[in-house]
Amino acid sequence: MAKYLGLDLSTQSLSAMIIDDLSGDIICEDSVNFGQELPGYNAPSGFVNGSNEGEIFSDPRMWLDAANILFERLQSKTALSQVAAICGSGQQHATVYLNSKFESTVNSLDSRISLTENLTDCFSRSLSPIWMDNSTTVECNEIADSVGGNNTVLDKSGSFAIERFSGPQIRKFAKTDSEAYENTSTIHLASSFLCSVITGENTSIDHGDGAGMNLMYLKTRNWDVDLLNATAPNLISKLPALSSADSKAGTINSYFVEKFGFNSDCSVYVFSGDNPNSLIGCGGALPGTAVISLGTSDTFFAAMSNPVSDPNGFGHVFGNPAGGFMSLICFRNGSLTREKLKDKFNLDWDAFSKAISQTTDDIQLPWLIDELTPRVSASQASIDILEKSTDGKVIREFIEGQFLNMLYHSEWMGEKIDHVILTGGASQNNEIAQIIADVFNANIDRLEVSNSAALGAAMRAAQAHSETDWNTINSKFIKPAADKSLTPNSYDNSGKLELFKNLFKAHTA
Ligand code: XUL
C-alpha cells in the first residue's frame, strides 16, 4: 500500500490531495487561498495588474508562502512519512525568473525558516507574468515574422504565437529589461519551479507544459532552435531540459523531510500544467475519451495519438502526461451565452431545461459574444434571431449550435470520441448533457471529484511510481457518479453537422 501526493498551483490557490492506491480513496485534501490567507501580497484573486495594459502578474514568493502553510496543515492531518511519491500541476504558461544563486540555495534550504525567506534573493524578476496576461501582441508578431509566419509557429509548436504563452512573455521581458534578463540563469514554468523547490534541484519541464511555451518542436519534443532564436538571446542556456512527464525528477528536498516529516526516499516526478493534469484526473489519459468542461467559457480537451495541429490555429496541442499528445480548445460562448438565452425568456434553470428537451430541426450559430473558436465576432444575425424569437425552442437550437461548433472544431484531431467526461458548473444539467451525448454520439459520465488537476497529479505519481498501466489507475481513481451516466438518443448527428457547416460557410462567406 502506498500514498501519493498531488499538488496544484493554480491562479487563486495552492491545493494538495493525497490518495491511497490500495483503496483508491482520497485520504486527505487541503487548499491555501492566496487572496484570503496571504493578504499581504495584495492579490485578492492571486494576481495583480501591471502598469501597462493587459499585464497580469503573480508573486512567486506568495506561492512559496502558501506551500509552507499547506505542508504544515497536511502534516497535522496525516503522516507525510507514508507518502511514497509526489507529483504536481501548475497554471500553464506562467514564467519564473531565477538568478545564479537559485541552484545552490534551493539545494541547501534552512528548515528553520520559510521557503520565501530562504529563496528571496534568488529571483531576477520579482513577479511572474501569468496566463491571464495578454500584453504581448507585438512580441507574438515579431516571433511569427522572424520564423516565416504564424503557420510556421503553429506547425512547429502546435499553436500560433499566443500572447499568454511563455515564449512571447520571455521575449517581452528580454526587450524591456535586458539587464535583468541577462542576470537570469534559469527560466522555469510555475510547474517546474515548484518541482525544483520540492526536489532541491533544477528539474525539467515536461512535454505537456513545455508545449504551452511556443518554444518546443512538437514532433520531436525538443526545444526548437528557430523559435528560441526568434524569442530571446541565449535562451537555450536559461531553459531547463525537457522530459516526458513520467520521468523521475529526484527525491524530496531535505527541507521537507526535516520540517514536515516526509521520508527522505519520497520520489518526485516531473510536474506538468494544470490542463494536462486535469486530462489525467478526469479519466481522459487514453484516446477515445474527451473531457468537456462547461464554465464561463467551455473547454474541450482530449488525448491524441498523433501530433497534428489545428490547421486554423484555434486549438492548442500539448503533450499528454500519459504519452502522446492532447488538444485544448476554448470556446468563449459557454455559460455566458446559456445565461443570455435563459434571460431572454425570463426562465429559471428548470424551465430552461424543459425548453431544451424539446427537439427541433433547426440549429443556430451560437455566437452571442465574440468567439475564439472559430475567431469570429458576435454574430448580429444570431443576436437578431434570438431577439425576435417568441418560441423558447430557439434555446435548444442555440445549445445544439454550441456543441455542433465544438464537434466541428475538434474534427482536426482525427480522433473518434465515444466517451465524454463532463465537468464544470453546467455539467450537472441533464438536458445539456443529453444534447452533448447526442451531438457527439458518445456516452457521458460526470465525476465526483472537483479538483481534477491535483487528482491527476497524484494519479501520475501513483502510475509512475508503481509502473502500473493507465487502465488500472483509471479504474481505481476515476469514479463517475453512478446515477449520472447518459447514452446517446437517436439523433442525426452527421446531418446536423452538415447543416452546421453550411450555416457556418454562409456566415463567413
Ligand atoms: C491554458 C490556460 C489556462 C491556464 C489556467 O492555455 O491558459 O487554462 O492553464 O490555469
Short mmCIF file of C-alpha atoms and ligand atoms in Angstrom, two decimals:
data_model
loop_
_atom_site.label_atom_id
_atom_site.label_comp_id
_atom_site.label_asym_id
_atom_site.label_seq_id
_atom_site.Cartn_x
_atom_site.Cartn_y
_atom_site.Cartn_z
CA MET A 1 0.00 0.00 0.00
CA ALA A 2 1.27 3.49 -0.79
CA LYS A 3 0.13 7.07 -0.56
CA TYR A 4 0.71 9.62 -3.27
CA LEU A 5 0.58 13.41 -3.07
CA GLY A 6 -0.66 15.62 -5.91
CA LEU A 7 -0.15 19.39 -5.75
CA ASP A 8 -1.92 22.01 -7.84
CA LEU A 9 -0.55 25.54 -8.08
CA SER A 10 -3.43 27.42 -9.69
CA THR A 11 -4.20 31.11 -10.14
CA GLN A 12 -6.04 31.52 -6.86
CA SER A 13 -4.74 28.76 -4.60
CA LEU A 14 -2.25 26.02 -3.90
CA SER A 15 -4.02 22.70 -3.28
CA ALA A 16 -2.99 19.23 -2.26
CA MET A 17 -4.60 15.82 -2.49
CA ILE A 18 -3.25 12.60 -1.02
CA ILE A 19 -4.56 9.35 -2.47
CA ASP A 20 -4.23 5.77 -1.37
CA ASP A 21 -3.55 3.35 -4.21
CA LEU A 22 -4.87 0.31 -2.39
CA SER A 23 -8.33 1.62 -1.61
CA GLY A 24 -8.49 4.14 -4.47
CA ASP A 25 -9.63 6.74 -1.92
CA ILE A 26 -8.70 10.35 -1.42
CA ILE A 27 -7.42 10.34 2.12
CA CYS A 28 -6.63 13.99 2.60
CA GLU A 29 -7.22 17.29 0.80
CA ASP A 30 -6.38 20.90 1.60
CA SER A 31 -6.01 24.22 -0.12
CA VAL A 32 -4.48 27.61 0.64
CA ASN A 33 -6.31 30.52 -0.97
CA PHE A 34 -3.77 33.24 -1.81
CA GLY A 35 -6.12 36.20 -1.50
CA GLN A 36 -7.65 35.13 1.79
CA GLU A 37 -4.68 33.63 3.57
CA LEU A 38 -1.86 35.79 2.28
CA PRO A 39 -3.47 39.24 2.10
CA GLY A 40 -0.06 40.96 2.39
CA TYR A 41 0.50 40.27 -1.34
CA ASN A 42 -2.50 42.48 -2.20
CA ALA A 43 -3.71 39.90 -4.70
CA PRO A 44 -7.31 39.04 -3.71
CA SER A 45 -7.64 36.63 -6.64
CA GLY A 46 -4.00 35.57 -6.74
CA PHE A 47 -2.76 38.14 -9.26
CA VAL A 48 -2.04 41.84 -9.64
CA ASN A 49 -2.37 44.11 -12.67
CA GLY A 50 0.82 45.55 -14.13
CA SER A 51 1.20 49.20 -15.01
CA ASN A 52 0.75 48.54 -18.74
CA GLU A 53 -2.44 47.47 -20.50
CA GLY A 54 -3.00 43.69 -20.37
CA GLU A 55 -0.21 42.89 -17.91
CA ILE A 56 -1.08 40.42 -15.14
CA PHE A 57 1.42 39.09 -12.62
CA SER A 58 1.66 36.81 -9.60
CA ASP A 59 4.34 36.88 -6.93
CA PRO A 60 6.19 33.55 -6.77
CA ARG A 61 7.05 34.25 -3.09
CA MET A 62 3.30 34.13 -2.43
CA TRP A 63 3.26 30.61 -3.90
CA LEU A 64 6.17 29.64 -1.62
CA ASP A 65 4.46 31.08 1.47
CA ALA A 66 1.35 29.11 0.56
CA ALA A 67 3.48 25.95 0.33
CA ASN A 68 4.70 26.45 3.91
CA ILE A 69 1.11 26.85 5.15
CA LEU A 70 -0.15 23.90 3.10
CA PHE A 71 2.51 21.40 4.17
CA GLU A 72 2.06 22.38 7.81
CA ARG A 73 -1.66 21.64 7.54
CA LEU A 74 -1.11 18.37 5.70
CA GLN A 75 1.32 17.28 8.41
CA SER A 76 -1.34 17.87 11.07
CA LYS A 77 -3.81 15.71 9.12
CA THR A 78 -1.77 12.70 8.06
CA ALA A 79 1.66 11.10 8.44
CA LEU A 80 3.58 12.52 5.48
CA SER A 81 6.26 9.86 6.02
CA GLN A 82 3.86 7.43 4.28
CA VAL A 83 3.85 9.42 1.03
CA ALA A 84 5.80 7.33 -1.48
CA ALA A 85 5.83 9.85 -4.32
CA ILE A 86 4.80 13.40 -5.21
CA CYS A 87 3.78 14.95 -8.50
CA GLY A 88 2.29 18.33 -9.27
CA SER A 89 0.49 20.69 -11.53
CA GLY A 90 0.85 24.38 -12.28
CA GLN A 91 -1.21 27.01 -14.05
CA GLN A 92 0.16 26.89 -17.59
CA HIS A 93 2.40 29.48 -19.30
CA ALA A 94 3.48 31.42 -16.13
CA THR A 95 7.24 32.00 -16.06
CA VAL A 96 9.56 32.34 -13.03
CA TYR A 97 12.92 34.11 -13.47
CA LEU A 98 15.82 32.99 -11.25
CA ASN A 99 19.40 34.21 -10.85
CA SER A 100 22.57 32.21 -10.40
CA LYS A 101 22.02 31.85 -6.63
CA PHE A 102 18.93 29.68 -7.06
CA GLU A 103 20.58 26.37 -7.86
CA SER A 104 22.86 26.28 -4.80
CA THR A 105 20.31 27.89 -2.46
CA VAL A 106 17.43 25.56 -3.28
CA ASN A 107 19.75 22.66 -2.62
CA SER A 108 20.65 23.79 0.91
CA LEU A 109 17.46 25.26 2.37
CA ASP A 110 17.42 26.12 6.06
CA SER A 111 14.42 24.30 7.54
CA ARG A 112 14.18 26.75 10.47
CA ILE A 113 12.90 29.50 8.17
CA SER A 114 10.27 29.71 5.43
CA LEU A 115 10.83 28.92 1.77
CA THR A 116 10.42 32.59 0.89
CA GLU A 117 13.00 33.64 3.48
CA ASN A 118 15.38 31.07 2.03
CA LEU A 119 14.86 31.96 -1.62
CA THR A 120 14.06 35.66 -1.56
CA ASP A 121 17.40 36.70 -3.13
CA CYS A 122 17.13 34.17 -5.94
CA PHE A 123 14.69 35.98 -8.23
CA SER A 124 16.00 38.02 -11.17
CA ARG A 125 12.46 39.27 -11.75
CA SER A 126 10.25 39.74 -8.72
CA LEU A 127 6.93 38.97 -10.42
CA SER A 128 5.82 36.24 -12.81
CA PRO A 129 3.63 37.04 -15.79
CA ILE A 130 0.77 34.53 -15.74
CA TRP A 131 -1.64 33.04 -18.29
CA MET A 132 -4.09 35.96 -17.95
CA ASP A 133 -1.50 38.42 -19.31
CA ASN A 134 -2.30 39.38 -22.90
CA SER A 135 0.17 42.23 -23.30
CA THR A 136 2.49 40.61 -25.85
CA THR A 137 0.76 41.04 -29.24
CA VAL A 138 3.81 42.88 -30.60
CA GLU A 139 6.14 40.09 -29.49
CA CYS A 140 3.85 37.41 -30.97
CA ASN A 141 4.02 39.19 -34.32
CA GLU A 142 7.79 39.57 -34.08
CA ILE A 143 8.30 35.88 -33.31
CA ALA A 144 5.96 34.83 -36.13
CA ASP A 145 7.66 37.20 -38.64
CA SER A 146 11.08 36.02 -37.64
CA VAL A 147 10.36 32.33 -38.37
CA GLY A 148 8.44 32.97 -41.60
CA GLY A 149 4.88 33.42 -40.37
CA ASN A 150 2.41 32.19 -37.80
CA ASN A 151 1.76 28.99 -39.73
CA THR A 152 5.37 28.01 -39.10
CA VAL A 153 4.94 28.70 -35.37
CA LEU A 154 1.78 26.56 -35.47
CA ASP A 155 3.42 23.78 -37.42
CA LYS A 156 6.39 23.64 -35.07
CA SER A 157 4.84 24.31 -31.65
CA GLY A 158 1.20 23.19 -32.01
CA SER A 159 -0.19 26.72 -31.53
CA PHE A 160 0.03 30.10 -33.17
CA ALA A 161 2.17 32.60 -31.23
CA ILE A 162 -0.22 33.36 -28.37
CA GLU A 163 0.00 36.34 -26.00
CA ARG A 164 -0.18 34.33 -22.77
CA PHE A 165 2.28 31.65 -23.91
CA SER A 166 5.70 31.74 -22.26
CA GLY A 167 7.86 32.47 -25.33
CA PRO A 168 6.23 35.82 -26.19
CA GLN A 169 6.30 36.70 -22.46
CA ILE A 170 10.02 35.91 -22.25
CA ARG A 171 10.66 37.99 -25.36
CA LYS A 172 8.90 40.99 -23.86
CA PHE A 173 10.97 40.71 -20.67
CA ALA A 174 14.24 40.39 -22.63
CA LYS A 175 13.31 43.51 -24.65
CA THR A 176 12.05 45.70 -21.82
CA ASP A 177 14.56 44.77 -19.09
CA SER A 178 17.57 43.33 -20.88
CA GLU A 179 19.81 43.68 -17.82
CA ALA A 180 17.50 41.60 -15.60
CA TYR A 181 17.11 39.14 -18.47
CA GLU A 182 20.90 38.77 -18.67
CA ASN A 183 21.01 38.22 -14.90
CA THR A 184 18.54 35.36 -15.31
CA SER A 185 20.19 31.96 -15.13
CA THR A 186 17.06 29.83 -15.26
CA ILE A 187 13.52 30.42 -16.52
CA HIS A 188 11.08 27.96 -15.03
CA LEU A 189 7.37 27.47 -15.55
CA ALA A 190 5.20 27.60 -12.42
CA SER A 191 5.12 23.77 -12.54
CA SER A 192 8.88 23.19 -12.93
CA PHE A 193 9.66 25.94 -10.37
CA LEU A 194 7.58 24.24 -7.69
CA CYS A 195 9.04 20.86 -8.64
CA SER A 196 12.57 22.30 -8.31
CA VAL A 197 11.79 23.59 -4.82
CA ILE A 198 10.32 20.23 -3.82
CA THR A 199 13.39 18.31 -5.08
CA GLY A 200 16.11 20.86 -4.33
CA GLU A 201 17.49 20.91 -7.88
CA ASN A 202 16.63 22.48 -11.22
CA THR A 203 14.18 19.99 -12.69
CA SER A 204 12.90 19.54 -16.25
CA ILE A 205 9.84 20.97 -17.91
CA ASP A 206 7.55 18.17 -19.12
CA HIS A 207 6.21 17.96 -22.68
CA GLY A 208 2.70 18.87 -21.51
CA ASP A 209 3.60 22.25 -20.05
CA GLY A 210 6.56 22.75 -22.42
CA ALA A 211 4.17 22.79 -25.36
CA GLY A 212 2.47 25.87 -23.88
CA MET A 213 5.56 27.99 -24.47
CA ASN A 214 5.69 28.38 -28.28
CA LEU A 215 9.25 27.08 -27.95
CA MET A 216 9.01 23.28 -28.23
CA TYR A 217 9.04 21.41 -31.54
CA LEU A 218 6.04 19.19 -31.05
CA LYS A 219 7.07 16.33 -33.28
CA THR A 220 10.46 15.73 -31.62
CA ARG A 221 9.59 17.25 -28.24
CA ASN A 222 12.88 19.18 -28.20
CA TRP A 223 13.43 22.91 -27.91
CA ASP A 224 13.15 24.41 -31.39
CA VAL A 225 16.27 26.37 -32.32
CA ASP A 226 14.43 28.74 -34.71
CA LEU A 227 11.75 29.56 -32.14
CA LEU A 228 14.38 30.04 -29.42
CA ASN A 229 16.37 32.40 -31.63
CA ALA A 230 13.24 34.31 -32.59
CA THR A 231 12.30 34.72 -28.92
CA ALA A 232 15.30 35.97 -26.93
CA PRO A 233 19.11 35.95 -26.96
CA ASN A 234 20.89 32.98 -25.48
CA LEU A 235 17.60 31.45 -24.38
CA ILE A 236 18.73 27.83 -24.59
CA SER A 237 21.20 28.43 -21.73
CA LYS A 238 18.37 29.60 -19.45
CA LEU A 239 15.83 26.86 -20.09
CA PRO A 240 15.68 23.59 -18.15
CA ALA A 241 15.75 20.36 -20.13
CA LEU A 242 12.50 18.92 -21.50
CA SER A 243 11.43 15.47 -20.41
CA SER A 244 8.47 13.14 -20.51
CA ALA A 245 6.01 13.51 -17.65
CA ASP A 246 6.70 10.08 -16.20
CA SER A 247 10.38 10.91 -15.62
CA LYS A 248 11.61 10.97 -12.07
CA ALA A 249 12.68 14.50 -11.11
CA GLY A 250 14.52 13.37 -7.99
CA THR A 251 13.82 12.67 -4.34
CA ILE A 252 12.37 15.11 -1.88
CA ASN A 253 14.43 18.09 -0.69
CA SER A 254 15.69 17.56 2.88
CA TYR A 255 13.87 20.77 3.89
CA PHE A 256 10.55 18.90 3.65
CA VAL A 257 11.92 15.86 5.46
CA GLU A 258 13.19 17.93 8.39
CA LYS A 259 10.26 20.31 8.59
CA PHE A 260 7.22 18.23 7.66
CA GLY A 261 8.27 14.64 8.32
CA PHE A 262 8.45 13.27 4.76
CA ASN A 263 10.51 10.15 4.23
CA SER A 264 13.85 11.02 2.61
CA ASP A 265 13.17 8.30 -0.04
CA CYS A 266 10.00 10.02 -1.23
CA SER A 267 10.21 10.23 -5.03
CA VAL A 268 9.22 13.29 -7.05
CA TYR A 269 8.01 13.02 -10.66
CA VAL A 270 8.21 15.85 -13.16
CA PHE A 271 5.33 18.32 -12.73
CA SER A 272 3.07 19.38 -15.61
CA GLY A 273 0.47 22.03 -16.47
CA ASP A 274 -2.99 22.08 -14.95
CA ASN A 275 -4.74 21.13 -18.19
CA PRO A 276 -2.54 18.08 -18.87
CA ASN A 277 -3.02 17.00 -15.24
CA SER A 278 -6.78 17.57 -15.45
CA LEU A 279 -6.89 15.36 -18.53
CA ILE A 280 -5.49 12.57 -16.34
CA GLY A 281 -7.61 13.46 -13.28
CA CYS A 282 -10.78 13.38 -15.38
CA GLY A 283 -10.00 9.95 -16.80
CA GLY A 284 -9.01 11.19 -20.26
CA ALA A 285 -5.49 9.70 -20.34
CA LEU A 286 -6.24 7.44 -23.33
CA PRO A 287 -7.58 8.40 -26.80
CA GLY A 288 -11.34 8.00 -27.35
CA THR A 289 -12.41 9.92 -24.24
CA ALA A 290 -12.85 13.71 -24.35
CA VAL A 291 -13.26 16.00 -21.37
CA ILE A 292 -15.69 18.88 -21.82
CA SER A 293 -15.65 21.49 -19.09
CA LEU A 294 -18.71 23.73 -19.06
CA GLY A 295 -17.78 27.03 -17.44
CA THR A 296 -17.82 30.73 -18.21
CA SER A 297 -16.02 29.52 -21.31
CA ASP A 298 -16.42 25.93 -22.42
CA THR A 299 -13.24 23.89 -22.84
CA PHE A 300 -12.71 20.68 -24.78
CA PHE A 301 -9.63 18.54 -24.26
CA ALA A 302 -8.77 15.05 -25.31
CA ALA A 303 -5.86 12.66 -25.72
CA MET A 304 -4.47 12.45 -29.26
CA SER A 305 -2.35 9.72 -30.79
CA ASN A 306 -0.55 11.99 -33.28
CA PRO A 307 0.99 15.47 -33.13
CA VAL A 308 -1.39 17.06 -35.64
CA SER A 309 -2.17 20.77 -35.22
CA ASP A 310 -5.46 22.56 -35.80
CA PRO A 311 -4.94 23.92 -39.35
CA ASN A 312 -6.88 27.04 -38.34
CA GLY A 313 -4.81 27.53 -35.20
CA PHE A 314 -7.87 27.84 -32.94
CA GLY A 315 -6.96 24.83 -30.80
CA HIS A 316 -3.71 24.07 -28.99
CA VAL A 317 -1.72 20.85 -28.79
CA PHE A 318 0.16 19.92 -25.62
CA GLY A 319 1.97 16.76 -24.51
CA ASN A 320 -0.28 14.23 -22.77
CA PRO A 321 1.36 13.17 -19.48
CA ALA A 322 0.23 9.62 -20.24
CA GLY A 323 2.18 9.70 -23.54
CA GLY A 324 1.29 11.11 -26.95
CA PHE A 325 -0.48 14.43 -27.20
CA MET A 326 -3.63 16.26 -26.17
CA SER A 327 -5.77 19.03 -27.56
CA LEU A 328 -7.08 22.06 -25.70
CA ILE A 329 -9.80 24.07 -27.39
CA CYS A 330 -11.54 27.04 -25.74
CA PHE A 331 -15.00 28.33 -26.65
CA ARG A 332 -15.93 31.75 -25.28
CA ASN A 333 -19.64 31.21 -25.91
CA GLY A 334 -20.15 28.96 -22.90
CA SER A 335 -22.25 29.69 -19.84
CA LEU A 336 -22.48 33.41 -20.62
CA THR A 337 -24.36 32.52 -23.78
CA ARG A 338 -26.56 29.99 -21.98
CA GLU A 339 -27.43 32.69 -19.45
CA LYS A 340 -28.32 35.13 -22.23
CA LEU A 341 -30.69 32.51 -23.69
CA LYS A 342 -32.29 31.87 -20.31
CA ASP A 343 -32.65 35.57 -19.53
CA LYS A 344 -34.20 36.42 -22.90
CA PHE A 345 -37.22 34.27 -21.98
CA ASN A 346 -37.11 35.11 -18.24
CA LEU A 347 -36.73 31.43 -17.39
CA ASP A 348 -35.32 29.74 -14.32
CA TRP A 349 -32.95 26.80 -14.96
CA ASP A 350 -35.79 24.24 -14.66
CA ALA A 351 -37.81 25.97 -17.34
CA PHE A 352 -34.63 26.36 -19.41
CA SER A 353 -34.07 22.59 -19.16
CA LYS A 354 -37.64 21.95 -20.26
CA ALA A 355 -37.19 24.26 -23.26
CA ILE A 356 -34.08 22.40 -24.45
CA SER A 357 -35.59 18.96 -24.04
CA GLN A 358 -37.96 19.53 -26.98
CA THR A 359 -36.43 18.54 -30.30
CA THR A 360 -36.18 20.81 -33.31
CA ASP A 361 -34.90 20.53 -36.87
CA ASP A 362 -33.20 23.92 -36.95
CA ILE A 363 -29.94 24.98 -35.41
CA GLN A 364 -28.39 28.39 -34.81
CA LEU A 365 -24.85 29.73 -34.93
CA PRO A 366 -24.17 30.21 -31.21
CA TRP A 367 -22.04 33.37 -31.22
CA LEU A 368 -23.86 35.82 -29.00
CA ILE A 369 -20.47 37.14 -27.85
CA ASP A 370 -17.10 37.28 -29.67
CA GLU A 371 -15.76 33.76 -30.16
CA LEU A 372 -12.21 32.34 -30.11
CA THR A 373 -13.06 29.04 -31.83
CA PRO A 374 -13.60 30.00 -34.59
CA ARG A 375 -12.26 33.55 -34.34
CA VAL A 376 -15.45 35.43 -35.18
CA SER A 377 -17.13 38.48 -33.71
CA ALA A 378 -20.52 38.18 -32.06
CA SER A 379 -22.99 37.42 -34.84
CA GLN A 380 -25.55 40.19 -35.32
CA ALA A 381 -27.72 37.72 -37.24
CA SER A 382 -27.74 35.34 -34.25
CA ILE A 383 -28.45 38.18 -31.83
CA ASP A 384 -31.37 39.30 -34.05
CA ILE A 385 -32.78 35.76 -34.28
CA LEU A 386 -32.79 35.49 -30.50
CA GLU A 387 -34.19 38.99 -30.06
CA LYS A 388 -37.12 38.38 -32.44
CA SER A 389 -37.87 34.87 -31.30
CA THR A 390 -41.01 34.22 -29.27
CA ASP A 391 -40.70 30.43 -29.09
CA GLY A 392 -38.40 29.02 -26.36
CA LYS A 393 -37.39 26.16 -28.65
CA VAL A 394 -34.84 28.53 -30.19
CA ILE A 395 -32.86 27.96 -26.98
CA ARG A 396 -32.41 24.33 -27.98
CA GLU A 397 -31.29 25.44 -31.46
CA PHE A 398 -28.57 27.62 -29.93
CA ILE A 399 -27.40 24.93 -27.48
CA GLU A 400 -27.19 22.38 -30.30
CA GLY A 401 -25.25 25.03 -32.22
CA GLN A 402 -22.76 25.38 -29.34
CA PHE A 403 -21.93 21.69 -29.33
CA LEU A 404 -22.06 21.18 -33.10
CA ASN A 405 -19.49 24.01 -33.25
CA MET A 406 -17.41 22.07 -30.70
CA LEU A 407 -17.74 18.83 -32.68
CA TYR A 408 -16.84 20.60 -35.93
CA HIS A 409 -13.84 22.42 -34.45
CA SER A 410 -12.42 19.31 -32.82
CA GLU A 411 -12.55 17.23 -36.04
CA TRP A 412 -8.95 18.22 -36.91
CA MET A 413 -7.70 15.94 -34.11
CA GLY A 414 -8.71 12.92 -36.18
CA GLU A 415 -9.85 11.01 -33.09
CA LYS A 416 -13.17 9.19 -32.75
CA ILE A 417 -14.67 10.28 -29.45
CA ASP A 418 -17.08 7.73 -27.97
CA HIS A 419 -16.93 8.79 -24.34
CA VAL A 420 -17.24 12.28 -22.87
CA ILE A 421 -16.48 13.25 -19.29
CA LEU A 422 -18.41 16.39 -18.40
CA THR A 423 -17.18 18.75 -15.71
CA GLY A 424 -17.88 22.32 -14.61
CA GLY A 425 -20.98 24.04 -13.28
CA ALA A 426 -23.42 23.38 -16.15
CA SER A 427 -22.38 19.71 -16.42
CA GLN A 428 -24.99 18.86 -13.77
CA ASN A 429 -27.77 19.89 -16.16
CA ASN A 430 -29.12 16.61 -17.59
CA GLU A 431 -30.68 18.17 -20.68
CA ILE A 432 -27.45 19.93 -21.70
CA ALA A 433 -25.58 16.68 -21.01
CA GLN A 434 -28.05 14.77 -23.21
CA ILE A 435 -27.54 17.21 -26.10
CA ILE A 436 -23.78 16.65 -25.82
CA ALA A 437 -24.32 12.85 -25.80
CA ASP A 438 -26.44 13.18 -28.95
CA VAL A 439 -24.21 15.62 -30.84
CA PHE A 440 -21.03 13.63 -30.12
CA ASN A 441 -22.84 10.28 -30.32
CA ALA A 442 -20.96 9.39 -27.16
CA ASN A 443 -21.63 8.06 -23.69
CA ILE A 444 -21.48 10.69 -20.95
CA ASP A 445 -20.08 10.44 -17.44
CA ARG A 446 -19.83 13.01 -14.71
CA LEU A 447 -17.29 12.77 -11.89
CA GLU A 448 -17.47 13.11 -8.14
CA VAL A 449 -14.10 14.87 -7.76
CA SER A 450 -13.80 18.59 -8.42
CA ASN A 451 -10.02 19.20 -8.18
CA SER A 452 -9.07 17.17 -11.22
CA ALA A 453 -5.63 18.80 -11.60
CA ALA A 454 -4.49 17.76 -8.10
CA LEU A 455 -6.04 14.31 -8.54
CA GLY A 456 -4.37 13.95 -11.94
CA ALA A 457 -1.01 14.85 -10.41
CA ALA A 458 -1.49 12.32 -7.59
CA MET A 459 -2.53 9.66 -10.13
CA ARG A 460 0.59 10.41 -12.16
CA ALA A 461 2.74 9.92 -9.05
CA ALA A 462 0.98 6.59 -8.43
CA GLN A 463 1.27 5.46 -12.06
CA ALA A 464 4.93 6.36 -12.48
CA HIS A 465 5.99 5.06 -9.09
CA SER A 466 4.15 1.74 -9.26
CA GLU A 467 4.67 1.37 -13.04
CA THR A 468 1.01 0.44 -13.42
CA ASP A 469 -0.91 0.79 -16.70
CA TRP A 470 -3.36 3.67 -17.15
CA ASN A 471 -6.46 1.46 -17.37
CA THR A 472 -5.72 0.07 -13.90
CA ILE A 473 -5.01 3.53 -12.47
CA ASN A 474 -8.20 4.92 -14.05
CA SER A 475 -10.31 2.06 -12.71
CA LYS A 476 -9.09 2.86 -9.19
CA PHE A 477 -9.39 6.62 -9.13
CA ILE A 478 -11.88 7.75 -11.78
CA LYS A 479 -15.27 7.49 -10.16
CA PRO A 480 -18.18 8.54 -12.35
CA ALA A 481 -21.28 9.44 -10.33
CA ALA A 482 -23.36 6.26 -10.52
CA ASP A 483 -26.66 7.92 -11.47
CA LYS A 484 -25.19 10.49 -13.85
CA SER A 485 -24.27 8.38 -16.88
CA LEU A 486 -26.10 9.03 -20.15
CA THR A 487 -26.16 7.31 -23.53
CA PRO A 488 -26.98 9.00 -26.85
CA ASN A 489 -30.58 9.15 -28.09
CA SER A 490 -31.29 8.58 -31.73
CA TYR A 491 -30.18 11.83 -33.37
CA ASP A 492 -28.99 12.56 -36.89
CA ASN A 493 -25.65 13.98 -35.83
CA SER A 494 -23.99 13.77 -39.25
CA GLY A 495 -26.98 15.54 -40.86
CA LYS A 496 -26.95 18.23 -38.18
CA LEU A 497 -23.19 18.65 -38.52
CA GLU A 498 -23.61 19.15 -42.29
CA LEU A 499 -26.30 21.74 -41.61
CA PHE A 500 -23.98 23.49 -39.15
CA LYS A 501 -21.10 23.52 -41.62
CA ASN A 502 -23.32 25.04 -44.31
CA LEU A 503 -24.58 27.73 -41.97
CA PHE A 504 -21.02 28.46 -40.92
CA LYS A 505 -19.82 28.66 -44.54
CA ALA A 506 -22.62 31.07 -45.39
CA HIS A 507 -21.77 33.16 -42.31
CA THR A 508 -18.10 33.51 -43.20
CA ALA A 509 -18.55 33.83 -46.98
C1 XUL B 1 -4.47 27.21 -20.88
C2 XUL B 1 -4.58 28.35 -19.95
C3 XUL B 1 -5.30 28.18 -18.66
C4 XUL B 1 -4.36 28.06 -17.51
C5 XUL B 1 -5.19 28.16 -16.23
O1 XUL B 1 -3.87 27.54 -22.08
O2 XUL B 1 -4.10 29.42 -20.20
O3 XUL B 1 -6.16 27.07 -18.70
O4 XUL B 1 -3.62 26.89 -17.58
O5 XUL B 1 -4.50 27.80 -15.11
#
